[in-house]
CSV table of C-alpha atoms in Angstrom, one decimal:
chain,number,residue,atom,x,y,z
A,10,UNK,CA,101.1,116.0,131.5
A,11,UNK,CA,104.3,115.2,129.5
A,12,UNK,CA,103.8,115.0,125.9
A,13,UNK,CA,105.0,116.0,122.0
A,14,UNK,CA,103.1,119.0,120.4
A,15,UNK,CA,103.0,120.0,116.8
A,16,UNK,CA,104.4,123.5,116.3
A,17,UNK,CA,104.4,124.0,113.1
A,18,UNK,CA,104.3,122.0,109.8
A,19,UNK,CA,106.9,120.3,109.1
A,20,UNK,CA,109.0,120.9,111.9
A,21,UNK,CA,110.2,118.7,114.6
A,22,UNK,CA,107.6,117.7,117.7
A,23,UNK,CA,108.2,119.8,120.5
A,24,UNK,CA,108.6,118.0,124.4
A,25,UNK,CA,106.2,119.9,126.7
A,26,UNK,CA,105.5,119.5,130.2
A,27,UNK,CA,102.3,121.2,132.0
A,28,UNK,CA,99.9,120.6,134.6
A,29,UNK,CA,96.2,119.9,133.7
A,30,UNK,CA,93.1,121.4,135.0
A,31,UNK,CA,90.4,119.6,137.1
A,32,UNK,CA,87.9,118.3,134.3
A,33,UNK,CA,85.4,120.0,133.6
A,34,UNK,CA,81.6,118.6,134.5
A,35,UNK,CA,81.0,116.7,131.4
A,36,UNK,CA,85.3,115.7,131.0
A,37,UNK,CA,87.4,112.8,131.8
A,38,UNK,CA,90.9,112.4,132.8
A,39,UNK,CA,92.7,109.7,131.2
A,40,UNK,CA,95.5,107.9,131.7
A,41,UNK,CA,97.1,107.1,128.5
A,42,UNK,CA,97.8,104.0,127.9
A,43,UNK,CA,98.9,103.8,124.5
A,44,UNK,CA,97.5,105.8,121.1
A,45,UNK,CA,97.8,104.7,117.9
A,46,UNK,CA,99.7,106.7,114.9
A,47,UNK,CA,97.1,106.9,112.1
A,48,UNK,CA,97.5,108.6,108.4
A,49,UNK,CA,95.5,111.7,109.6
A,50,UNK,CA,98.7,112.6,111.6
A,51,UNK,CA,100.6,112.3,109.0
A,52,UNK,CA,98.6,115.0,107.3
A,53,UNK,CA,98.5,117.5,109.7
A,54,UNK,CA,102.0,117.6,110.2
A,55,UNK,CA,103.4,116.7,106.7
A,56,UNK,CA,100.7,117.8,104.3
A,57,UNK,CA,99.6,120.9,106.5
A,58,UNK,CA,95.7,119.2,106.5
A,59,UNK,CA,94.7,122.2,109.1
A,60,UNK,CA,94.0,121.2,112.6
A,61,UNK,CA,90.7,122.7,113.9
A,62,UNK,CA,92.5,124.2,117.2
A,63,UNK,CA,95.2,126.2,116.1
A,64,UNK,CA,98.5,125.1,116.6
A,65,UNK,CA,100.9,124.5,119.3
A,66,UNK,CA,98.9,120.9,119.8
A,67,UNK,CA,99.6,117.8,121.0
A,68,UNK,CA,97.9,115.4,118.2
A,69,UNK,CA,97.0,111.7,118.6
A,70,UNK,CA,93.3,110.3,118.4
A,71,UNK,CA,93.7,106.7,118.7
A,72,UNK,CA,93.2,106.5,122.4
A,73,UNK,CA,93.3,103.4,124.9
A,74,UNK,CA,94.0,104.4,128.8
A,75,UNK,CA,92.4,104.5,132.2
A,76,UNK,CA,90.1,106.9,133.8
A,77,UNK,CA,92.0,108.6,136.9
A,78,UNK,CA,89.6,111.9,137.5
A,79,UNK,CA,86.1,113.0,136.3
A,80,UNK,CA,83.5,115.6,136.5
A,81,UNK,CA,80.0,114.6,137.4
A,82,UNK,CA,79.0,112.9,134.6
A,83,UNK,CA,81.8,110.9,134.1
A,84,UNK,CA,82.3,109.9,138.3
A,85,UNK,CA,81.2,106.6,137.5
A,86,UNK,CA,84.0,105.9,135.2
A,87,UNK,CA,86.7,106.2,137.5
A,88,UNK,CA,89.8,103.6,137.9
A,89,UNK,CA,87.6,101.8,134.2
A,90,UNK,CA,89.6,100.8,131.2
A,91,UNK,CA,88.3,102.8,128.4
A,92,UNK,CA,88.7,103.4,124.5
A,93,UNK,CA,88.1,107.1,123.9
A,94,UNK,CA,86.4,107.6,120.4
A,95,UNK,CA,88.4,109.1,117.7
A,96,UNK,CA,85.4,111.3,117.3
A,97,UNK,CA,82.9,112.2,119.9
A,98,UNK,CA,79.5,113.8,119.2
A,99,UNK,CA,77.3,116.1,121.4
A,100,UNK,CA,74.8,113.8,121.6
A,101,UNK,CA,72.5,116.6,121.8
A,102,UNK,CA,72.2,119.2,119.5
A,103,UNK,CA,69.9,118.8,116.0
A,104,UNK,CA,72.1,116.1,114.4
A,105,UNK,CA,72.7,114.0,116.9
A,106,UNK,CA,68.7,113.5,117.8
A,107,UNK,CA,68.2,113.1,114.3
A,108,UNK,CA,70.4,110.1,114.3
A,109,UNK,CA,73.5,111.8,112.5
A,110,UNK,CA,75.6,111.9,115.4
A,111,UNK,CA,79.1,111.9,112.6
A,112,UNK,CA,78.1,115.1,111.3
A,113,UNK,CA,77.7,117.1,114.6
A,114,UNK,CA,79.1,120.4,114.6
A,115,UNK,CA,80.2,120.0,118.3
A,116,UNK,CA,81.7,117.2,117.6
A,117,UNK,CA,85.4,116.6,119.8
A,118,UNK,CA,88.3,114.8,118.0
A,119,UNK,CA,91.4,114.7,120.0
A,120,UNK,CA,94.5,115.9,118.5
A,121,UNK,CA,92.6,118.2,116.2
A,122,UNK,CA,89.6,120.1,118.3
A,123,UNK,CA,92.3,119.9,121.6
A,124,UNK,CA,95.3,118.2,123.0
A,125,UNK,CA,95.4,114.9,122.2
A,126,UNK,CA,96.8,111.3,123.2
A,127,UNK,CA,100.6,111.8,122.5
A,128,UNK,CA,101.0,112.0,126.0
A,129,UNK,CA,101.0,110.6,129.5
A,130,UNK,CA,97.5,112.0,130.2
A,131,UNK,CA,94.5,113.7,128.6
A,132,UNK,CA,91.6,115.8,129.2
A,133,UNK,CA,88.3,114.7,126.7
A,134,UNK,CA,84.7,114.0,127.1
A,135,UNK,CA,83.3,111.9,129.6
A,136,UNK,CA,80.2,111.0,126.9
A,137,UNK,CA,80.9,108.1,124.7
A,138,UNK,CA,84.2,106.2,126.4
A,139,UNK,CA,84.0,103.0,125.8
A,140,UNK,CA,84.5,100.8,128.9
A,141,UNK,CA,87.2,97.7,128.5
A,142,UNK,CA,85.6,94.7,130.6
A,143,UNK,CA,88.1,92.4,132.4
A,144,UNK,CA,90.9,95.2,133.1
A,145,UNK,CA,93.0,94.2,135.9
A,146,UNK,CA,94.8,97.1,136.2
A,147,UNK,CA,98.0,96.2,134.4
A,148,UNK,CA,97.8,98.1,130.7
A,149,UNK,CA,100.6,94.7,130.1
A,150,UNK,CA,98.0,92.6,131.5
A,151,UNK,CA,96.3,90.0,128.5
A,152,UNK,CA,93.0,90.8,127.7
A,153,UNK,CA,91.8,87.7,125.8
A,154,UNK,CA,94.3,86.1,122.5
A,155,UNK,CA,97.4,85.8,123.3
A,156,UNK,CA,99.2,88.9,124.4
A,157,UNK,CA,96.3,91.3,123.5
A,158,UNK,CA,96.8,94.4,126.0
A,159,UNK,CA,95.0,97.4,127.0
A,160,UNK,CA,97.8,99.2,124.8
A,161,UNK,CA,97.1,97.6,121.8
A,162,UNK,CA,93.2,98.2,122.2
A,163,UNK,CA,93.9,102.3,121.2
A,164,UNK,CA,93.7,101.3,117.4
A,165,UNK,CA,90.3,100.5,117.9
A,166,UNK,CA,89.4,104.2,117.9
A,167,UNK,CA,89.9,104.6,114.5
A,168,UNK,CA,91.9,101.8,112.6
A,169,UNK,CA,89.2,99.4,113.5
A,170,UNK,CA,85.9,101.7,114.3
A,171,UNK,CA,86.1,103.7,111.2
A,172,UNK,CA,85.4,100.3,108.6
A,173,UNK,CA,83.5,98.9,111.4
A,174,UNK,CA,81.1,101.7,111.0
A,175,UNK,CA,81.7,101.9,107.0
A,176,UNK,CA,81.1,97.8,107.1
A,177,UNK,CA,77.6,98.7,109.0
A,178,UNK,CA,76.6,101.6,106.7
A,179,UNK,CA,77.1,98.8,103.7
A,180,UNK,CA,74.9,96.4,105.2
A,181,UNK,CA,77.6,93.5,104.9
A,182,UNK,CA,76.2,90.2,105.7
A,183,UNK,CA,77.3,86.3,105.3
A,184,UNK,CA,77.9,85.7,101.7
A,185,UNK,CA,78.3,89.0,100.4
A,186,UNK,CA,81.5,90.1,98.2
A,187,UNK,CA,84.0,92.7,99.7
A,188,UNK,CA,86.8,94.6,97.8
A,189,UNK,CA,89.3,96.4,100.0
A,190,UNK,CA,91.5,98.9,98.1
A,191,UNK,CA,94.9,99.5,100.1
A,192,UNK,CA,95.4,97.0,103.2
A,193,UNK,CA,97.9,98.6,105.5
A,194,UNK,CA,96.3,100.5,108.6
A,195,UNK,CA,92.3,100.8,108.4
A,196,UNK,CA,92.2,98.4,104.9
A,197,UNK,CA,93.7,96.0,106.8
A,198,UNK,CA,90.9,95.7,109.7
A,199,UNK,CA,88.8,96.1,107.0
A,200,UNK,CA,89.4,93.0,105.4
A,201,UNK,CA,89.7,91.1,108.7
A,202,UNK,CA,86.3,92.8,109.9
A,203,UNK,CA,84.5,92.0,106.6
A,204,UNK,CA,85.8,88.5,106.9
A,205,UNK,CA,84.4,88.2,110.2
A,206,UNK,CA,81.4,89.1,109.4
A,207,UNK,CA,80.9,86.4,106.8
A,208,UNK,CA,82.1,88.0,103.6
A,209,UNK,CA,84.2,86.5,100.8
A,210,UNK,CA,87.1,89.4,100.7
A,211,UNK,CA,89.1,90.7,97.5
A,212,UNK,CA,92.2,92.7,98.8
A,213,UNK,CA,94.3,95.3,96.7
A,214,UNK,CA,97.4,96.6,97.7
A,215,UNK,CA,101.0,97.7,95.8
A,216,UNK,CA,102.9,96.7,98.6
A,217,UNK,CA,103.6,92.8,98.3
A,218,UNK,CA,104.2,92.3,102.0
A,219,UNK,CA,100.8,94.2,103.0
A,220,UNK,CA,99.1,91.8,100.1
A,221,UNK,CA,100.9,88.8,101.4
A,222,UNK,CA,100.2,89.3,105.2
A,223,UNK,CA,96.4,90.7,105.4
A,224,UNK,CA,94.3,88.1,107.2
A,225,UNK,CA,90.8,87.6,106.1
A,226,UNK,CA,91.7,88.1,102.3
A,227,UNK,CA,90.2,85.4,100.0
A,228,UNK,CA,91.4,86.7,96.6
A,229,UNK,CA,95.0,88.8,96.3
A,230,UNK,CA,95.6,91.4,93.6
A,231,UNK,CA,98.3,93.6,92.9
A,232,UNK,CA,96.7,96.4,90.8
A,233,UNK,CA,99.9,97.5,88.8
A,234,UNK,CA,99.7,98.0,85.0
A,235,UNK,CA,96.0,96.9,85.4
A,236,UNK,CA,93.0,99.1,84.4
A,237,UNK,CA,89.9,99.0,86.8
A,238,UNK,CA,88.0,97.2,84.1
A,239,UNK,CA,90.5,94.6,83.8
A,240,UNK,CA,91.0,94.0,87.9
A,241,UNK,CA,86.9,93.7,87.4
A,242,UNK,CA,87.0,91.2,85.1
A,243,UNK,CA,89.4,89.3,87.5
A,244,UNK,CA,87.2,89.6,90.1
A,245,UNK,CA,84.0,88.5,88.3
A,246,UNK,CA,85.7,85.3,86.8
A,247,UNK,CA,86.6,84.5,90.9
A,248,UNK,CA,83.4,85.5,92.0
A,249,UNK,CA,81.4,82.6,89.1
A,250,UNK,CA,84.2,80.2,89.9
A,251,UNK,CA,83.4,80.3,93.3
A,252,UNK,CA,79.1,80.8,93.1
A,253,UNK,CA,79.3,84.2,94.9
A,254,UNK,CA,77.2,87.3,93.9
A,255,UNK,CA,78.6,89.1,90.6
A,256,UNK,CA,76.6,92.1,91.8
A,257,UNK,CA,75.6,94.0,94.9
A,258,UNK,CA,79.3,93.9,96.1
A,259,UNK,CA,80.7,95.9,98.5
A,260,UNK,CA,83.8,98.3,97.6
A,261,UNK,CA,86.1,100.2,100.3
A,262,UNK,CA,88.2,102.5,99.4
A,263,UNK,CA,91.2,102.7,102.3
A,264,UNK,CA,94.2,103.7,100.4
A,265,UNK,CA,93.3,107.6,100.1
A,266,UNK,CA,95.0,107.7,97.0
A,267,UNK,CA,93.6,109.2,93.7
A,268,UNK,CA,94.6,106.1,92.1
A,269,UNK,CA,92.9,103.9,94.7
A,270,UNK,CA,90.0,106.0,94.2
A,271,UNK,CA,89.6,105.9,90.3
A,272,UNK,CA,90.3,102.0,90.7
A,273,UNK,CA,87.2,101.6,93.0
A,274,UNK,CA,84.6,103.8,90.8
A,275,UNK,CA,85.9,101.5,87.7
A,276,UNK,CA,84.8,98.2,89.9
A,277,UNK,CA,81.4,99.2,90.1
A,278,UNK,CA,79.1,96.7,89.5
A,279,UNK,CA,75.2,96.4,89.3
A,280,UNK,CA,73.8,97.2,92.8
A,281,UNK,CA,77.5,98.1,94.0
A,282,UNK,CA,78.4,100.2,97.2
A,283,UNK,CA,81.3,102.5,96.8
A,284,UNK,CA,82.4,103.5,100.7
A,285,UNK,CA,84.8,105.7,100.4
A,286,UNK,CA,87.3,105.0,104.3
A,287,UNK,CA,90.2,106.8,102.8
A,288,UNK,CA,91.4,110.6,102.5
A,289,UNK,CA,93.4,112.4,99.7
A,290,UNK,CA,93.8,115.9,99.1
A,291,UNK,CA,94.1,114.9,95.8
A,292,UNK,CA,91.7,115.4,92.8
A,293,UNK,CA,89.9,113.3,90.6
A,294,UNK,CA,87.7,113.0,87.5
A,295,UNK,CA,84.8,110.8,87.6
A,296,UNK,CA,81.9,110.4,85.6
A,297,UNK,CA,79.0,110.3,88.1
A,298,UNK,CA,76.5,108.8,85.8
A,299,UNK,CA,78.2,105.2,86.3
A,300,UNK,CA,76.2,105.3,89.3
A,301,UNK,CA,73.1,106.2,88.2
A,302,UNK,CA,73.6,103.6,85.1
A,303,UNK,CA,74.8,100.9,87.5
A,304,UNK,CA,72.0,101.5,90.1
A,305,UNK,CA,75.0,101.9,92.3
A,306,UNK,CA,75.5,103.7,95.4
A,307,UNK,CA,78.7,105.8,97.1
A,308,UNK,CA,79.0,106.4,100.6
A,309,UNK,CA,81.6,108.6,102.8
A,310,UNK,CA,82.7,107.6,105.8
A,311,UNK,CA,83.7,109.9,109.1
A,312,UNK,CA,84.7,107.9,112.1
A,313,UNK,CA,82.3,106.1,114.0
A,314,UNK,CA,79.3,106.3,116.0
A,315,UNK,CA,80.7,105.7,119.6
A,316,UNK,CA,77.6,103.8,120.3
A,317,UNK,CA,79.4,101.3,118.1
A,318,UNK,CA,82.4,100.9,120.0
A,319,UNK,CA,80.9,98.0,122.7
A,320,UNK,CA,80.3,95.9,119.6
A,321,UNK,CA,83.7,96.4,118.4
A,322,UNK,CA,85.4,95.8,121.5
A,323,UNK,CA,84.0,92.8,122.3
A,324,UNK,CA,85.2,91.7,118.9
A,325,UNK,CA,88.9,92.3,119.6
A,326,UNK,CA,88.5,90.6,123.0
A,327,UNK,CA,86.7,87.1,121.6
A,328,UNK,CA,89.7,87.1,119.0
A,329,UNK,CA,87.5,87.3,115.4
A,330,UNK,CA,90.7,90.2,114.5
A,331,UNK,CA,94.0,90.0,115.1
A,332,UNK,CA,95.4,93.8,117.0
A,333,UNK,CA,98.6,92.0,118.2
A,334,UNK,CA,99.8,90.7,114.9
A,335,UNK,CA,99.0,94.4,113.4
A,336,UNK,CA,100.2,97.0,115.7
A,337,UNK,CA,104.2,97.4,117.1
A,338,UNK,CA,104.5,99.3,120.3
A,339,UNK,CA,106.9,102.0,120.7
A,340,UNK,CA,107.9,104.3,123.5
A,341,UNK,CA,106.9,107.7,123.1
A,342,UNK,CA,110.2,109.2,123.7
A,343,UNK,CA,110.6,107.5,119.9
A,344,UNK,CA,107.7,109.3,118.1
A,345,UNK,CA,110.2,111.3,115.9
A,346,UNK,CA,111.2,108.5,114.1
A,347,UNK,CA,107.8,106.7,114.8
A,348,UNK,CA,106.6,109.3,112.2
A,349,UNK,CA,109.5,109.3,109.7
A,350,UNK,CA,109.3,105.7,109.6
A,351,UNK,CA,105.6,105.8,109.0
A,352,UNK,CA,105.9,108.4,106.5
A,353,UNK,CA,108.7,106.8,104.4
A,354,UNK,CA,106.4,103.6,104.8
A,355,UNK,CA,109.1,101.8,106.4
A,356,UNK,CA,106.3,100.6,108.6
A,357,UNK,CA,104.2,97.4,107.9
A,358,UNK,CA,102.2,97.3,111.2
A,359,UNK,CA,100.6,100.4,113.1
A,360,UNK,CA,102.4,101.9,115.5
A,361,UNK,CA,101.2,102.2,119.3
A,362,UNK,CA,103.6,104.7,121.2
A,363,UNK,CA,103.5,104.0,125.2
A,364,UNK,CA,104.0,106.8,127.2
């Protein structure tokens, strides 16, 4: 395996070479293909978010790639396309049987429980990867639209599963009103995924290029020098103008900002729920009661339910959202300044490094 692994916070990504072992029974042996660079890497290696396997560690969760070598369980997988979960439950311990399968304590998330996709190959669970129909073994090869490739499939393992599943959890249907805080990265697929799914979609973002280019976004608001209450009131007068509902909508938070966050409690309206996609370390003061006096719900959001992934798959591969127009593909060799330029936000698509 040649890869990049985090040493220590802060400090520049360290080139290693090693040999693998055999996977285990239950393990798969992937072929990288591409994996995505998401926010959460950002964190552990800027912000010092702790990884849950102690450092040295090769991070990376977004993963698209090949099976080359399996255990038992995962034999059957073997020369298949796959997307390999961002978060993989047990599948059977006490939570997962109970149909909680996100908040299983042996739970695997590559790049933070082991070694992860940064890397020409990695080891993970056989359970959950997500088989890619119509793989002709080329990871150039188009899949479906125009120019969609195996590579650009690894930001389905988070970018697009994570609002997928928060999108589900909501119950969004045809008709319903959408407001997605922060479109670059997963508030980006959000919009596109609530769009597809029928719903009229309000997109906030401070970036003017992110506002501009998000697909799916029926109404465009920069939130600048704006209270919540006041964005609300825009968004009400839209809503009447246009005979949608003025209650029950649908709020995502995807900007994991404290300001993104205050802005979404203050858009609650009667029947609202508050999904909360996005991660801060930051800290802020709410009063809790809106919810009860706006019969209003909030849900959190951790990854996604693997069982999901077929759905979302096939959704990237009959064209209802747009990967090629969102992701840029870089060689790995370049993930140094792949995370300096995401991290200075001098990058307006996601980045996919290629081994």
């Amino acid at each position: 395996m040649h890869g990049f692994e985090m040493v220590e916070v802060g400090q520049p990504l360290r080139p290693v070479d090693r040999p693998l072992p055999p996977p285990g029974p239950d393990e798969a042996l992937v072929e990288v293909a591409g994996c995505g660079l998401c926010h959460t890497d950002l964190g552990f290696f800027y912000d010092g978010v702790r990884t849950r396997h102690p450092l040295p560690l090769v991070l990376g969760h977004e993963i698209s790639g090949v099976v080359v070598d399996a255990g038992p369980a995962g034999r059957h997988l073997v020369g298949q396309a796959v997307v390999v979960p961002a978060v993989i439950p047990c599948g059977a311990c006490e939570d997962c049987r109970a149909g909680a399968p996100m908040i299983c304590k042996a739970q695997v998330m590559p790049g933070n429980d082991r070694d992860g996709g940064f890397a020409s190959q990695v080891l993970v669970p056989a359970r959950g990867l997500c088989p890619v129909p119509g793989y002709g073994g080329d990871p150039d090869a188009p899949l479906g639209p125009a120019g969609l490739s195996l590579r650009h499939l690894s930001v389905l393992a988070d970018a697009v599963s994570t609002p997928y599943q928060a999108l589900r959890r909501a119950g969004v249907k045809a008709g319903d009103v959408v407001v997605v805080i922060g479109l670059g990265g997963v508030g980006g697929y959000a919009a596109q995924l609530a769009a597809a799914l029928g719903a009229w979609v309000v997109g906030m973002d401070l970036d003017a290029d992110r506002l501009g280019r998000a697909a799916g976004v029926e109404l465009r608001l920069d939130p600048r020098g704006q209270a919540g209450r006041e964005l609300r009131q825009r968004i009400l007068a839209w809503a009447r103008e246009q005979g949608l509902p003025t209650t029950r909508w649908i709020i995502l938070e995807c900007s994991g900002s404290t300001g993104g966050q205050a802005t979404a409690f203050d858009l609650l309206v009667h029947g609202a729920t508050l999904c909360v996609v996005g991660f801060t370390m930051g800290r802020l003061e709410l009063r809790l009661s809106n919810l009860m006096a706006f019969d209003a719900r909030a849900l959190g959001n951790w990854g996604c339910d693997p069982a999901l992934y077929p759905e979302i798959v096939q959704l990237a591969l009959s064209g209802a959202i747009d990967l090629v127009g969102q992701t840029e593909l870089r060689p790995l060799a370049d993930i140094a300044q792949a995370f300096d330029d995401v991290h200075a936000h001098r990058a307006n698509r996601r980045i996919v490094l290629v081994p």
